[in-house]
Coordinates of C-alpha atoms in Angstrom, one line a residue:
Chain A
M1 CA 0.0 0.0 0.0
S2 CA 1.4 3.3 -0.9
P3 CA 1.4 6.1 1.7
P4 CA -1.2 8.9 1.3
P5 CA 0.4 12.0 -0.2
D6 CA 0.1 14.0 3.0
A7 CA 0.7 11.2 5.5
A8 CA 2.3 13.6 8.0
R9 CA -0.8 15.8 8.2
S10 CA -3.6 13.3 8.5
P11 CA -2.5 10.3 10.4
G12 CA -5.9 9.0 11.4
P13 CA -7.6 6.1 9.8
P14 CA -9.7 6.8 6.7
A15 CA -13.0 8.5 7.5
A16 CA -16.1 6.4 7.7
A17 CA -18.4 6.6 4.7
G18 CA -21.5 8.7 5.1
G19 CA -22.8 12.1 4.1
G20 CA -21.1 15.1 5.6
T21 CA -18.0 13.4 6.9
N22 CA -16.0 14.7 4.0
S23 CA -17.3 18.2 4.9
I24 CA -16.0 17.8 8.4
E25 CA -12.6 17.0 7.0
K26 CA -12.7 20.1 4.9
A27 CA -13.6 22.2 7.9
C28 CA -10.8 20.7 9.9
A29 CA -8.3 21.2 7.0
V30 CA -9.2 24.9 6.9
L31 CA -9.1 25.4 10.6
R32 CA -5.7 23.6 10.6
A33 CA -4.4 25.9 7.8
L34 CA -5.3 28.9 9.9
A35 CA -3.9 27.6 13.2
G36 CA -0.6 28.9 14.5
F37 CA -0.6 32.1 12.6
D38 CA -1.0 35.5 14.2
A39 CA -1.4 37.4 10.9
P40 CA -4.6 36.9 8.9
L41 CA -4.1 34.7 5.8
R42 CA -5.2 35.2 2.2
L43 CA -7.9 32.9 0.7
I44 CA -5.5 31.6 -1.9
D45 CA -2.9 30.5 0.8
I46 CA -5.6 28.9 2.9
A47 CA -6.9 27.0 0.0
A48 CA -3.5 25.8 -0.9
A49 CA -2.6 24.8 2.7
A50 CA -5.9 22.9 3.1
D51 CA -5.6 21.4 -0.4
L52 CA -9.0 22.7 -1.5
H53 CA -10.3 24.6 -4.4
Q54 CA -10.6 28.3 -3.7
A55 CA -14.4 28.3 -4.1
T56 CA -14.7 25.4 -1.7
A57 CA -12.3 27.0 0.8
A58 CA -14.3 30.3 0.6
R59 CA -17.5 28.5 1.3
V60 CA -16.1 26.7 4.3
L61 CA -14.6 30.0 5.6
E62 CA -17.9 31.7 5.3
T63 CA -19.7 29.0 7.3
L64 CA -17.0 29.0 9.9
A65 CA -17.3 32.8 10.1
E66 CA -21.1 32.7 10.5
N67 CA -20.5 30.4 13.4
G68 CA -18.0 32.7 15.0
L69 CA -14.9 30.5 14.6
V70 CA -13.3 32.6 11.9
R71 CA -13.0 36.4 11.5
R72 CA -12.8 38.3 8.2
H73 CA -10.2 41.0 8.3
G74 CA -10.7 44.3 6.6
R75 CA -12.0 44.7 3.1
R76 CA -9.4 42.4 1.6
R77 CA -10.1 38.7 1.6
L78 CA -8.1 37.9 4.7
Y79 CA -9.2 35.4 7.4
A80 CA -8.0 34.4 10.8
L81 CA -9.3 32.3 13.7
S82 CA -11.5 34.2 16.1
P83 CA -10.9 34.8 19.8
L84 CA -13.7 32.3 20.4
A85 CA -11.8 29.6 18.5
G86 CA -8.6 30.6 20.3
R87 CA -10.2 29.8 23.6
L88 CA -11.4 26.4 22.6
G89 CA -8.2 24.7 23.4
Q90 CA -7.6 26.1 26.8
A91 CA -9.7 23.6 28.7
G92 CA -8.5 20.6 26.8
R93 CA -5.6 18.5 28.2
A94 CA -3.0 19.9 25.8
G95 CA -4.1 23.4 26.8
I96 CA -3.8 22.6 30.5
L97 CA -0.3 21.1 29.8
R98 CA 0.7 24.4 28.1
E99 CA -0.5 26.5 31.0
A100 CA 1.2 24.2 33.5
A101 CA 4.5 24.4 31.6
H102 CA 4.6 28.1 31.1
A103 CA 7.0 29.0 34.0
S104 CA 9.2 26.0 33.1
M105 CA 9.4 27.1 29.5
L106 CA 10.4 30.6 30.4
R107 CA 13.0 29.3 32.9
L108 CA 14.5 26.9 30.4
S109 CA 14.8 29.6 27.8
V110 CA 16.5 32.0 30.3
L111 CA 18.8 29.3 31.8
S112 CA 19.8 27.7 28.5
D113 CA 19.7 30.9 26.4
D114 CA 18.4 28.7 23.6
T115 CA 14.9 27.7 22.4
A116 CA 12.6 25.8 24.8
M117 CA 9.9 23.8 23.1
L118 CA 6.9 21.9 24.3
S119 CA 5.2 19.1 22.3
V120 CA 2.5 16.6 22.9
R121 CA 1.9 13.2 21.4
C122 CA -1.0 13.2 19.1
G123 CA -1.4 9.7 17.6
D124 CA 1.7 9.0 15.6
E125 CA 2.8 12.6 15.6
A126 CA 4.4 15.1 17.9
L127 CA 2.4 18.4 17.9
Y128 CA 4.3 21.5 18.9
I129 CA 2.2 23.6 21.3
A130 CA 4.6 26.2 22.8
H131 CA 8.0 27.7 22.5
E132 CA 10.1 30.3 24.3
F133 CA 13.2 31.9 22.9
G134 CA 16.5 32.5 24.7
R135 CA 18.9 35.4 24.0
H136 CA 21.7 33.6 22.2
P137 CA 22.3 35.4 18.9
I138 CA 22.4 32.1 16.9
R139 CA 19.0 30.5 16.7
V140 CA 18.1 27.2 15.0
D141 CA 14.8 27.3 13.0
T142 CA 12.2 25.3 14.8
L143 CA 8.7 24.3 14.0
G144 CA 6.0 26.8 14.7
I145 CA 3.0 26.3 17.0
G146 CA 0.5 23.8 15.6
R147 CA 3.1 22.2 13.3
R148 CA 3.8 18.5 13.6
R149 CA 6.3 15.8 12.9
P150 CA 6.1 12.0 12.8
L151 CA 7.1 10.4 16.1
G152 CA 10.9 10.1 16.3
V153 CA 11.5 13.0 13.8
G154 CA 12.9 15.8 16.0
V155 CA 14.2 15.7 19.5
G156 CA 10.9 16.2 21.3
A157 CA 9.3 13.7 18.9
L158 CA 12.1 11.2 19.7
A159 CA 11.5 11.6 23.4
L160 CA 7.9 10.9 22.8
L161 CA 8.7 7.8 20.7
A162 CA 11.1 6.5 23.4
A163 CA 8.4 7.1 26.1
L164 CA 6.1 4.5 24.4
P165 CA 6.2 0.9 25.6
Q166 CA 8.5 -1.1 23.2
G167 CA 5.6 -2.9 21.5
E168 CA 3.7 0.4 20.9
A169 CA 6.9 2.1 19.7
K170 CA 7.4 -0.6 17.1
A171 CA 3.9 -0.4 15.9
A172 CA 4.1 3.4 15.7
L173 CA 7.3 3.1 13.6
D174 CA 5.5 0.7 11.3
R175 CA 3.0 3.4 10.6
V176 CA 5.5 6.3 10.5
E177 CA 8.1 4.6 8.3
P178 CA 6.7 5.8 4.9
A179 CA 6.8 9.4 6.1
L180 CA 10.5 9.1 6.8
A181 CA 11.3 9.3 3.1
R182 CA 11.1 13.1 3.4
F183 CA 14.0 13.2 5.8
P184 CA 17.1 12.1 4.0
L185 CA 19.3 11.4 7.0
L186 CA 16.7 9.3 8.8
S187 CA 15.9 5.7 8.6
R188 CA 13.8 3.3 10.7
G189 CA 16.9 1.6 12.0
L190 CA 18.4 4.9 13.1
L191 CA 15.3 5.9 14.9
E192 CA 15.1 2.5 16.7
R193 CA 18.7 2.9 17.9
E194 CA 18.2 6.5 18.9
A195 CA 15.0 5.7 20.8
E196 CA 16.8 2.9 22.6
R197 CA 19.7 5.2 23.6
A198 CA 17.1 7.7 24.8
R199 CA 15.5 5.1 27.0
T200 CA 18.9 4.1 28.5
R201 CA 20.0 7.7 29.2
G202 CA 16.6 9.1 30.3
H203 CA 16.7 11.9 27.7
A204 CA 16.7 12.1 23.9
L205 CA 19.6 13.8 22.0
V206 CA 19.6 14.9 18.4
A207 CA 22.6 16.5 16.6
D208 CA 22.5 17.5 13.0
L209 CA 19.9 14.9 12.1
I210 CA 17.1 17.1 10.9
T211 CA 18.6 20.6 10.7
P212 CA 22.3 20.7 9.8
G213 CA 24.1 22.6 12.6
G214 CA 21.1 22.2 15.0
G215 CA 20.5 19.9 17.8
G216 CA 18.6 19.4 21.0
V217 CA 17.9 17.5 24.2
A218 CA 14.5 16.4 25.3
V219 CA 12.8 14.7 28.2
A220 CA 9.3 13.2 28.2
I221 CA 6.5 14.2 30.5
R222 CA 4.6 11.1 31.3
A223 CA 1.2 11.7 32.7
P224 CA -1.0 8.7 32.0
E225 CA -3.4 9.8 34.8
A226 CA -4.1 12.9 32.7
G227 CA -4.2 10.8 29.5
L228 CA -1.3 12.4 27.8
T229 CA 2.4 12.3 27.1
G230 CA 4.4 15.5 26.3
A231 CA 8.0 16.4 25.8
V232 CA 10.0 19.4 26.8
S233 CA 13.2 20.2 24.9
V234 CA 15.9 22.7 24.5
V235 CA 17.0 23.3 20.9
G236 CA 20.0 25.2 19.7
P237 CA 23.3 25.2 17.7
T238 CA 24.8 21.7 17.9
D239 CA 28.0 22.7 19.5
R240 CA 26.2 24.5 22.3
I241 CA 23.9 21.5 22.8
L242 CA 26.7 18.9 22.9
A243 CA 28.9 20.9 25.2
R244 CA 26.0 21.0 27.8
E245 CA 24.2 17.7 27.2
A246 CA 24.3 16.6 30.9
E247 CA 23.5 20.0 32.2
L248 CA 20.5 20.5 29.9
A249 CA 19.3 17.0 30.5
A250 CA 19.3 17.6 34.3
M251 CA 17.5 20.9 33.8
L252 CA 14.9 19.3 31.6
R253 CA 14.3 16.4 34.0
E254 CA 13.7 18.8 36.8
E255 CA 11.3 20.9 34.8
A256 CA 9.5 17.8 33.3
A257 CA 8.8 16.6 36.9
L258 CA 7.5 20.1 37.9
I259 CA 5.3 20.3 34.8
R260 CA 3.9 16.9 35.5
E261 CA 3.1 17.9 39.1
R262 CA 1.3 21.1 38.0
L263 CA -0.5 19.4 35.2
L264 CA -2.0 16.8 37.5
A265 CA -2.9 19.5 40.0
N266 CA -4.6 21.6 37.3
C267 CA -6.5 18.5 36.1
G268 CA -7.6 17.9 39.6
L269 CA -5.5 14.8 40.0
Q270 CA -3.2 13.9 42.8
N271 CA 0.5 13.4 41.9
S272 CA 0.9 9.8 42.8
I273 CA 4.7 9.7 42.6
Chain B
M1 CA -24.0 34.8 0.8
P2 CA -23.0 31.2 0.4
R3 CA -25.5 28.7 -0.9
K4 CA -26.8 26.3 1.7
T5 CA -25.3 23.2 0.4
S6 CA -24.9 19.9 2.3
D7 CA -21.3 21.0 3.0
T8 CA -22.6 24.2 4.7
S9 CA -25.0 22.3 6.9
A10 CA -22.4 19.7 7.9
I11 CA -19.9 22.4 8.7
D12 CA -22.6 24.2 10.8
K13 CA -22.9 21.0 12.8
V14 CA -19.1 20.8 13.2
C15 CA -19.0 24.4 14.5
R16 CA -21.8 23.8 17.0
V17 CA -20.2 20.7 18.4
L18 CA -16.7 22.2 18.5
R19 CA -18.0 25.2 20.4
R20 CA -20.1 23.2 22.8
V21 CA -17.3 20.8 23.6
G22 CA -14.8 23.7 24.1
E23 CA -17.1 25.8 26.2
Q24 CA -18.2 23.1 28.6
P25 CA -15.6 20.3 28.6
G26 CA -16.3 17.1 30.4
D27 CA -19.9 16.5 29.2
R28 CA -21.4 13.4 27.7
L29 CA -22.8 12.7 24.3
T30 CA -26.4 13.1 25.5
E31 CA -25.8 16.6 26.8
I32 CA -23.8 17.7 23.7
A33 CA -26.6 16.4 21.4
R34 CA -29.3 18.1 23.5
D35 CA -27.5 21.5 23.6
T36 CA -26.5 21.5 19.9
G37 CA -30.0 20.5 18.8
L38 CA -28.6 17.5 16.8
P39 CA -30.0 14.0 16.8
W40 CA -28.1 11.7 19.0
G41 CA -26.7 9.7 16.0
T42 CA -25.6 12.8 14.2
A43 CA -23.9 14.2 17.2
L44 CA -22.0 10.9 17.7
R45 CA -20.9 10.9 14.0
V46 CA -19.6 14.4 14.2
L47 CA -17.9 13.8 17.5
D48 CA -16.3 10.6 16.1
A49 CA -15.0 12.5 13.0
L50 CA -13.7 15.4 15.1
T51 CA -12.0 12.8 17.5
R52 CA -10.3 11.3 14.4
E53 CA -9.0 14.7 13.5
R54 CA -7.9 15.3 17.1
F55 CA -10.0 18.4 17.4
V56 CA -12.0 16.6 20.1
E57 CA -10.9 13.9 22.5
R58 CA -12.6 11.5 24.8
I59 CA -11.7 11.8 28.5
N60 CA -12.6 10.0 31.7
P61 CA -12.5 6.5 30.2
G62 CA -14.2 7.4 26.9
K63 CA -17.5 8.7 28.3
T64 CA -17.0 12.5 28.1
Y65 CA -15.5 14.9 25.6
A66 CA -13.1 17.8 25.7
S67 CA -11.2 19.9 23.1
G68 CA -8.5 17.9 21.4
P69 CA -4.8 18.9 21.2
E70 CA -5.1 20.4 17.7
T71 CA -7.3 23.2 19.1
V72 CA -4.5 24.5 21.2
A73 CA -2.9 26.0 18.1
F74 CA -6.1 28.0 17.4
A75 CA -4.9 30.7 19.8
R76 CA -3.7 34.0 18.2
R77 CA -1.9 37.0 19.4
A78 CA -2.5 40.3 17.7
S79 CA -0.2 40.7 14.8
P80 CA 2.7 43.1 15.7
E81 CA 2.8 44.6 12.3
E82 CA -0.9 45.4 12.2
L83 CA -0.7 46.7 15.8
R84 CA 2.1 49.0 14.8
V85 CA 0.2 50.4 11.8
A86 CA -3.0 50.9 13.9
A87 CA -1.1 52.5 16.8
A88 CA 0.9 55.0 14.9
P89 CA -1.7 57.9 14.8
G90 CA -2.3 57.4 18.5
L91 CA 1.4 57.5 19.4
A92 CA 1.7 60.7 17.4
R93 CA -1.3 62.3 19.2
L94 CA 0.1 61.4 22.6
A95 CA 3.5 62.8 21.8
R96 CA 2.0 66.0 20.4
L97 CA -0.4 66.4 23.3
L98 CA 2.0 65.6 26.2
G99 CA 5.3 66.7 24.6
D100 CA 6.9 63.4 25.9
T101 CA 7.8 60.2 24.2
A102 CA 5.1 57.6 23.7
L103 CA 5.8 53.9 23.1
L104 CA 3.9 50.8 21.9
S105 CA 5.1 47.5 23.3
V106 CA 3.9 43.9 23.3
A107 CA 4.8 40.9 25.5
S108 CA 7.3 38.4 24.0
G109 CA 8.3 35.6 26.2
L110 CA 9.7 37.1 29.4
D111 CA 10.2 40.5 27.7
A112 CA 8.3 43.5 26.6
L113 CA 9.2 44.2 23.0
C114 CA 9.1 47.9 21.9
L115 CA 7.2 48.0 18.5
D116 CA 7.2 51.7 17.9
R117 CA 7.6 55.1 19.5
A118 CA 6.8 58.8 18.8
Q119 CA 9.0 61.5 20.3
G120 CA 7.6 64.5 22.0
A121 CA 8.8 68.1 21.5
F122 CA 9.8 68.8 25.1
P123 CA 13.5 69.6 24.8
V124 CA 14.8 67.8 27.9
G125 CA 13.9 64.1 28.2
P126 CA 15.1 60.6 28.6
V127 CA 16.5 58.5 25.7
S128 CA 13.7 56.0 25.3
L129 CA 13.8 52.4 24.0
Q130 CA 14.2 52.0 20.3
P131 CA 11.7 49.9 18.3
G132 CA 13.0 46.3 18.4
A133 CA 14.5 46.7 21.9
R134 CA 13.5 44.3 24.6
R135 CA 13.3 44.7 28.3
M136 CA 12.1 42.2 31.0
L137 CA 8.4 42.3 31.8
G138 CA 7.8 44.2 35.0
V139 CA 10.4 46.9 34.1
G140 CA 9.4 50.3 32.7
G141 CA 5.9 51.6 32.0
G142 CA 5.0 49.2 29.1
G143 CA 6.6 46.2 30.7
L144 CA 4.9 46.8 34.0
A145 CA 1.5 47.3 32.4
L146 CA 1.9 44.1 30.3
L147 CA 2.8 42.1 33.4
A148 CA 0.1 43.6 35.7
F149 CA -2.7 43.2 33.1
A150 CA -1.7 39.7 31.8
P151 CA -4.0 36.8 32.7
P152 CA -3.2 36.1 36.4
A153 CA -1.7 32.6 35.9
R154 CA 0.5 33.9 33.2
A155 CA 1.7 36.9 35.3
E156 CA 2.5 34.5 38.2
A157 CA 4.6 32.2 35.8
C158 CA 6.6 35.3 34.8
L159 CA 7.0 36.4 38.4
E160 CA 8.4 32.9 39.2
V161 CA 11.2 33.4 36.6
I162 CA 11.9 37.1 36.9
P163 CA 14.4 36.7 39.7
L164 CA 16.7 34.9 37.3
R165 CA 17.1 38.1 35.3
L166 CA 17.1 40.7 38.2
A167 CA 20.9 40.9 37.9
D168 CA 20.3 43.1 34.8
H169 CA 18.1 45.5 36.9
P170 CA 20.0 46.5 40.0
R171 CA 17.4 49.0 41.1
L172 CA 14.6 46.4 41.3
T173 CA 13.8 43.4 43.5
L174 CA 11.0 40.9 43.1
E175 CA 9.2 42.5 46.0
R176 CA 9.3 45.9 44.4
I177 CA 7.9 44.5 41.1
R178 CA 5.1 42.7 43.0
E179 CA 4.3 46.0 44.8
D180 CA 4.2 47.9 41.5
V181 CA 2.0 45.2 39.9
A182 CA -0.4 45.4 42.8
A183 CA -0.5 49.2 42.6
A184 CA -1.1 49.1 38.8
R185 CA -4.0 46.7 39.2
R186 CA -5.4 49.0 41.8
D187 CA -5.0 52.2 39.9
G188 CA -5.7 50.9 36.4
H189 CA -2.4 52.2 35.1
A190 CA 1.2 51.2 35.8
L191 CA 3.6 53.7 37.3
A192 CA 7.3 52.7 36.8
Q193 CA 9.1 55.2 39.0
E194 CA 12.9 55.3 38.3
H195 CA 13.1 51.6 37.4
S196 CA 16.3 52.0 35.5
H197 CA 17.6 55.5 36.0
D198 CA 17.4 58.4 38.4
R199 CA 14.9 61.1 37.3
V200 CA 13.3 58.9 34.6
S201 CA 9.9 57.4 35.1
A202 CA 7.0 56.1 32.9
I203 CA 3.3 55.4 33.0
G204 CA 1.8 52.5 31.0
V205 CA -1.7 51.2 30.3
P206 CA -2.9 48.0 28.8
V207 CA -4.5 47.9 25.4
R208 CA -7.5 45.5 25.7
N209 CA -9.7 44.3 22.9
A210 CA -13.4 43.8 23.0
D211 CA -12.9 40.4 24.5
G212 CA -10.9 41.9 27.4
V213 CA -7.6 40.4 26.2
T214 CA -4.5 42.6 26.8
V215 CA -2.8 42.7 23.4
A216 CA -0.2 45.5 24.0
A217 CA 0.7 48.4 26.2
L218 CA 1.0 52.1 25.5
S219 CA 3.3 54.1 27.7
V220 CA 4.8 57.6 28.2
V221 CA 8.3 58.1 29.5
S222 CA 9.5 61.4 30.9
L223 CA 11.4 63.1 33.7
T224 CA 10.0 61.9 37.0
D225 CA 8.9 65.4 38.3
R226 CA 7.3 66.2 34.9
L227 CA 5.5 62.9 34.9
L228 CA 4.3 62.9 38.5
S229 CA 3.0 66.4 38.4
R230 CA 0.7 65.4 35.4
R231 CA 0.1 61.8 36.3
G232 CA -3.7 62.0 36.1
E233 CA -3.6 63.8 32.7
I234 CA -1.1 61.4 31.2
A235 CA -3.0 58.3 32.5
L236 CA -6.2 59.6 31.0
A237 CA -4.7 60.4 27.7
L238 CA -3.1 57.0 27.6
A239 CA -6.4 55.3 28.5
E240 CA -8.2 57.1 25.7
E241 CA -5.7 56.1 23.1
A242 CA -5.6 52.5 24.5
E243 CA -9.3 52.2 24.2
R244 CA -9.2 53.5 20.6
L245 CA -6.5 51.0 19.7
G246 CA -8.3 48.2 21.5
R247 CA -11.3 48.8 19.1
T248 CA -9.3 48.5 15.9
E249 CA -9.2 45.5 13.7
A250 CA -5.6 44.9 14.6
A251 CA -6.5 44.2 18.3
A252 CA -9.8 42.5 17.6
G253 CA -8.7 39.0 16.6
A254 CA -6.4 38.2 19.5
S255 CA -7.5 35.5 21.9
G256 CA -4.6 35.8 24.3
P257 CA -0.9 35.8 24.6
W258 CA -0.5 32.3 23.4
A259 CA 0.6 30.9 20.0
G260 CA 2.4 32.8 17.3
P261 CA 4.4 31.8 14.3
G262 CA 8.1 30.9 14.0
G263 CA 10.0 33.5 15.8
P264 CA 9.2 36.2 18.4
E265 CA 10.5 39.3 16.7
A266 CA 9.9 38.4 13.1
V267 CA 8.1 41.8 12.7
A268 CA 9.6 43.9 15.4
A269 CA 12.8 45.5 14.3
G270 CA 11.8 48.2 11.9
A271 CA 13.9 51.4 11.7
P272 CA 12.9 54.0 14.3
R273 CA 10.4 56.4 12.9
R274 CA 9.4 59.8 14.0
H275 CA 5.9 61.0 14.6
G276 CA 4.5 64.4 15.5
R277 CA 6.5 67.5 15.5
G278 CA 10.1 66.4 15.0
G279 CA 12.1 65.1 17.8
R280 CA 15.2 65.6 19.8
G281 CA 17.6 64.8 17.0

């Protein structure tokens, strides 16, 4: 079976047949295209990102706007998500995780001077939900909020893969493997070895694998009580990361434990460890 | 107006379910179906499709629903570029009216980022921040207003980390910043009295949009005696301009401080521009 053309974006099983389901997918594709951008987007760009005809995208946007989830901006055909849409995620578990992690993210960016990132496992993908930037003048490009990578691809995504029980990690790699073709330096065997090393060390390390010159250290936040697994990472120039691997790993472990504690408290759960 | 096709009606249902789940998380299918006016089977089908897309997720062993992880990325800040354009006339008016320098800033991580300024005509005055310059939240008129009028949980998170950066601000302590924050919340405007230099102080106010979200701060910096003797007048002028800016399209879309694209200062560092009647060149 050949992989779907955009396997990285739509990992779920094929939608059930039945009227309207396809419309639901269109609505989700448009919402996803708008997510993570502060500036309003043009219809033509939204249609391209959602892989829809412009007329279809316009119709979906109008309906979303009538329901208060999308705002039209100005006289031009610009659209953005509404404040109402922006608040939807706050009460979900990933939203609670982001709030619980805020102080930790700021602290990591100040102490490391590099970029702190927060991701959450979302099926077979890592979804990036927050970042804070340090002051070091050399910064490695990182994924924006709302962007995603297959499990294992990226340092946070590798920590998430390594946090899975071995059987589940293998099954996830079976599904993710076709998407690895887009990353020339990666292979299934490499990800298996790196995940194993991450399990042994207690933190994931990536150097020059995805972005030449860039690397990172990540630690998983395991919170099965809250029904989620996240990862917190520090990403920066490879030499800076490698020179401080142990220090960053210790820092990240401490913050991951604190985030877990606050997450459980915010979910109304006791920290059982 | 769009035609009412089957697409449109299906998307209507999606919107109703998404909003209902996000606004009252932790409810069951029966309650969601009742409140959205959808037949039980339709509500279940929509919830299942949204769960596959991870816009919704099942919690509490599968019985109840909440917003899924994808919806976290729906949050938007106000676009700095749009804010700067929308704020320029107001900054110019403040500088002209008060004779002092007026600034626009936004929160960016643990910093207040200066987006723009307009210099007043009064001949003796402090050298203010340049557009693109950053200073820790809690410091200066804009930074203090942004901290004091941020959502409380977010302000507390910043206050937890601020001590790590206090070495850069020898005149300030955490206690002093907490006191200034409390005073700002009480007064409705932030007074940053000689935070960085003798004889230089600032007043800042939050720019809130119609949803009550603080999207930016406007501030005026001046000599302490000049500022304090006109504190009421300056606070009022700032509040008027902040209200005006809060009603603009640039401020309207923001749902809060979260989210944002690749980098924090992608838009910030324009060349300094002058407004009003010249400056202190």
